[in-house]
Amino acid sequence: MLRIATLAPINETLGTYSQLFMLLAAMVYMVAFICFALDLAKTNKTIAALDAKALEEDQRVLASAGGQNAAAIGTVTPARRGNSGRADNVGEDVVNDEMTYTALSPKRGIAKIAVVLTWLAVALHGFAVVSRSLAAHRVPWGNMYEFLTTGAFVVALVYLVALFFKDLRFVGSFIIGLVTLMLCAATIGFPTPVGHLVPALQSPWIVIHVSIAVLASALFSISFAMNVLQLLQHSRMNRLAEGKEDKLPFMRLVPGAGALENFAYRINTIAFVMWTFTVMAGAIWAEAAWGRYWGWDPKEVWSFVIWVVYAGYLHARATGGWTGPRSAWLSIIGYGCVIFNFTIVNIYFNGLHSYAGV
Amino acid sequence: MAKNKRTKKPLTDAPALGFVGSLRWIWTQLTSMPTALFLLLLLAVAAVPGSIFPQRRVNPELVTQYLTDNPVSGPWLDRFQLFDVYSSAWFSAIYLLLFISLVGCIIPRIKKHAIALRSKPPRTPTKLERLPQYTRLELDPVQATAITAEQLVSEGQRILRKRGYRVDRRDDAGVLSVSAERGYVREIGNIVFHTSLLGILLSMAIGGAFGYSGQRIVVEGETFVNSLVSYDSFSPGTNFDAKNLEPYSVGLDKFDITFDRESETHFGQPLDFTAHVTTRRSPDAEAQQEDLKVNHPLRINGADVYLVGNGYAPVVTVKDGEGKVAFSGPVVSTPQDSVYTSVMVLKVPDANPEQLGFTGFLLPTALVDETGFGISGDPNAINPQLHLNSYYGDLGLDEGKPQNVYVLDTDKLTELNSRSQDAGGIILEAGQTYELPDGKGSISFDDLKRFVALDVNYDPGKAPIAVCSFLALAGLAISLFTPRRRVWLRPITDEQGLRGVEFALLARGEDPRLQREAAELSKIFHNTWPLAEKSKDLGEVNA
Ligand code: HEM
């Protein structure tokens, strides 16, 4: 039980530092975001150069020896080797469907700078989040400002950790863009000084219910990015297969649509289990705080809608004919509901779930 | 959970179905996966209006308000049950169809899995190399004689069993092989998950039938006894029996609020609500002192008592024109804002010769702003004042129509005191008495108490729902994260004897780590048998 007879006083100085570091972090994220975007544009040029060289070589080989030098054709530049039948001829050495680091990966200098900057930003951001928590003597997720700032921190940290295992730099601009946006929304839209929690929020369930919800939402964000890229890649491949011009050349750095779909699916399953847990923990808490476990409060309605949409997504994947773009759309709709639940429902729908600070 | 029937039946089948045939056709359609998917998505869409329009079950006053504000569209929305979405015919139809579909899926699936659990893994395919995940390992030619096909199969069996596979040693016309399968709990998890969803629905129905909920306001010094008459409002379940109300009692001794006094930015925000209560769990039980707080309900004999609201109740005495006490007691006032500016309505039907009515505000810490208007400066009662208008005439209470105690209908009343009258409004500090004009009586502000709003809930479905939810979560995690896969392993022999071993894996359902499992098995086999070093490179993926 969390029985606080007298709450420890707020440390206002630390709170001010927290706000300052939040701003610094946002600025560094902004620069990292620009670097990630530049990387997509520039690496695209690198591949184009490799392609041009490979083409030249092919022609030289063909011109000089006809069929005589057949072995040479087998050793064309890596960029020309097939990659799971991709229509854009991007080689495994640029990007592969396991999303692992490849021979070309270290050549992406700007991407390396982007990752380093992201680490710096996460450190500043982490300090901001932790100091706010210390200033208030409680978990740093009690109002919109705190959900956004802590949520953004979780998204960034999960992404950086994932980078150790997979080369996910291709979604860097998306993820870090999202993080920057969240921090800006928090500081501009919901500036809230550090404060105590209202009695309804003083419960150990805030630690469990909200943290898992934030984590699930972070994972949904990542799979959303994957699904969007999947759709883009899908239509791009179709265009290329029809012999049309490549309108999204930066997508050469992105794995194939099938790989993206599978990756998004794995993340979505984890996030779905977490979401299920979030809803259940919410029901247990509601039982203690509001006197009923379920009452179709707007927040409860939308959590239910999200749950059902993602359950639909999982079923769609299990049904033949509903994989590929269709299931991706379901996942995207689900994410739309997550965002709606977090923004519109929190701000405009009145309910028991209206948090302090909004 | 039905098989995917992707093969369309020829259309010519349709007219010959007959009645039973049609029923069967409907059943097949209903329990098919695309239908379940459609119903699931429909359910999501159908739930949305409940968050847009006010709902009777959540807040009936808002619905009445909406109907008054929208006299044209309101009744139409009501006709389509948009103010009762979650008990509406259409919402119920969707989830009931979904659950029927669910039952239709689960039952055959349970049967099928029960058989699978008792049978051996399937026979080894003749051409393993056609399977999506195939590996061929060569024995080191120098040491090939160190092991026989027989031994290889036994050891293969042991290794696979240790990795959680159910194994079967096969001998198909002299060709030895191992057939193995793992992850049977995946399907069990799935069945548990879906069955638990049914369990949750049933438990909710039980709660709705036998439970009840009620609201009651208790002022400091009062005691609430659990019986039908003591509730301000009460909603029984369909099978509720008033005899089942346990006669416990809860008396409010004192109510404390702590406000934030340190933070500049959150000054006056409530930090703690504590109701000090005296409870008796039954009429002859001993009285107990307890604290009732938000997040810490009183749990008494299965029913739970929640602290859901609070406010001030000024104690007032009204004497009528004949000088008799016509009313004396606390008047519950409704807080409007964070500084507890509270609306107060008092009807005095017992006043003679003329009935009296009062409306106005309680200001816990009264300040007078520059226009002479009273406002409250703090939620605590530092300088409490009543700012009232008074009326006399017919309160309309005798007609027997139920009236809202918090609203005074002034249409048939004559104003005595207000800012627009010569006498002005009534301003009373604690302990003061005000004589009404024209000898209509007097009103005095004797004391200020706090009140709490209590919700009492009894829901026998709660415990089963908790159990089912837990099972659903566990089942879900198991069904999503347990890989179900098959492995077949066969020694490769030719006229010279044992040459190597081939094995293939097949995923049943989503299995992103199948390839890793193949690599893992390869590694173990290399450590177990004298395999040629280069045979590592022969590993092959047909994906
Ligand atoms: C209340 C409605 C339902 C919900 C919330 C729900 C939810 C789920 C979830 C979360 C899964 C796990 C996803 C997976 O294993 O891929 C699942 C699996 C499954 N559900 Fe449902 N389900 C519902 C109704 C149904 C119905 C009515 C059917 C049959 C028509 C059905 C058939 C299946 C099947 C076949 C699977 C297994 C898919 C697989 O193993 O890949 N479900 N369900």
Coordinates of C-alpha atoms and ligand atoms in Angstrom, one line a residue, chain A residues 265 272 307 311 314-315 318, chain B residues 1-2 31-33 36 40 98-99 101-102 105 109 186 190 193-194 197 476 479-480, ligand 1:
Chain A
Y265 CA 4.4 -9.0 -36.8
F272 CA -0.3 -7.0 -28.1
W307 CA -7.2 -4.4 -28.5
A311 CA -6.6 -9.0 -32.5
L314 CA -3.4 -11.2 -35.7
H315 CA -6.3 -13.2 -37.1
A318 CA -3.4 -16.3 -39.6
Chain B
M1 CA -10.3 -21.4 -35.5
A2 CA -11.9 -23.0 -38.4
T31 CA -17.5 -20.2 -37.8
S32 CA -15.2 -19.4 -40.6
M33 CA -12.2 -17.3 -39.9
A36 CA -14.8 -14.0 -37.2
L40 CA -14.1 -8.6 -34.7
L98 CA -18.7 -13.5 -32.4
F99 CA -18.9 -15.7 -29.4
S101 CA -18.5 -18.2 -34.0
L102 CA -15.9 -18.7 -31.3
C105 CA -14.2 -22.7 -33.8
R109 CA -10.2 -27.5 -32.5
R186 CA 0.9 -23.6 -28.5
N190 CA -4.7 -20.8 -27.9
F193 CA -7.2 -18.1 -24.4
H194 CA -10.4 -18.3 -26.5
L197 CA -12.7 -15.0 -23.3
L476 CA -2.2 -15.8 -25.2
S479 CA 0.1 -19.4 -28.1
L480 CA 2.0 -16.5 -29.5
Ligands
HEM1 C1 -13.7 -12.2 -29.0 C2 -13.2 -12.5 -30.1 C3 -11.8 -13.0 -30.4 C4 -10.6 -12.5 -30.0 C5 -10.4 -11.2 -29.1 C6 -9.6 -13.3 -30.5 C7 -8.2 -13.1 -30.3 C8 -7.2 -14.0 -30.7 C9 -5.8 -13.8 -30.5 C10 -5.2 -12.6 -29.8 C11 -5.2 -14.8 -31.1 C12 -3.7 -15.1 -31.1 C13 -3.2 -14.7 -32.5 C14 -2.5 -15.9 -33.1 O1 -2.2 -16.9 -32.5 O2 -2.1 -15.7 -34.3 C15 -6.2 -15.6 -31.7 C16 -5.9 -16.8 -32.4 C17 -6.8 -17.4 -33.2 N1 -8.1 -17.2 -33.2 FE1 -9.1 -15.8 -32.2 N2 -10.1 -14.3 -31.2 C18 -11.5 -14.2 -31.2 C19 -12.4 -14.9 -31.8 C20 -12.1 -15.9 -32.7 C21 -13.1 -16.6 -33.4 C22 -14.5 -16.4 -33.4 C23 -12.4 -17.6 -34.2 C24 -12.9 -18.6 -35.2 C25 -13.7 -18.3 -36.2 C26 -11.0 -17.4 -33.9 C27 -10.0 -18.2 -34.4 C28 -8.7 -18.1 -34.1 C29 -7.6 -18.9 -34.6 C30 -7.8 -20.0 -35.7 C31 -6.5 -18.5 -34.0 C32 -5.1 -19.1 -34.2 C33 -4.3 -18.4 -35.2 C34 -2.9 -18.9 -35.2 O3 -2.6 -19.9 -34.4 O4 -2.0 -18.4 -35.9 N3 -10.9 -16.4 -33.0 N4 -7.4 -15.1 -31.5

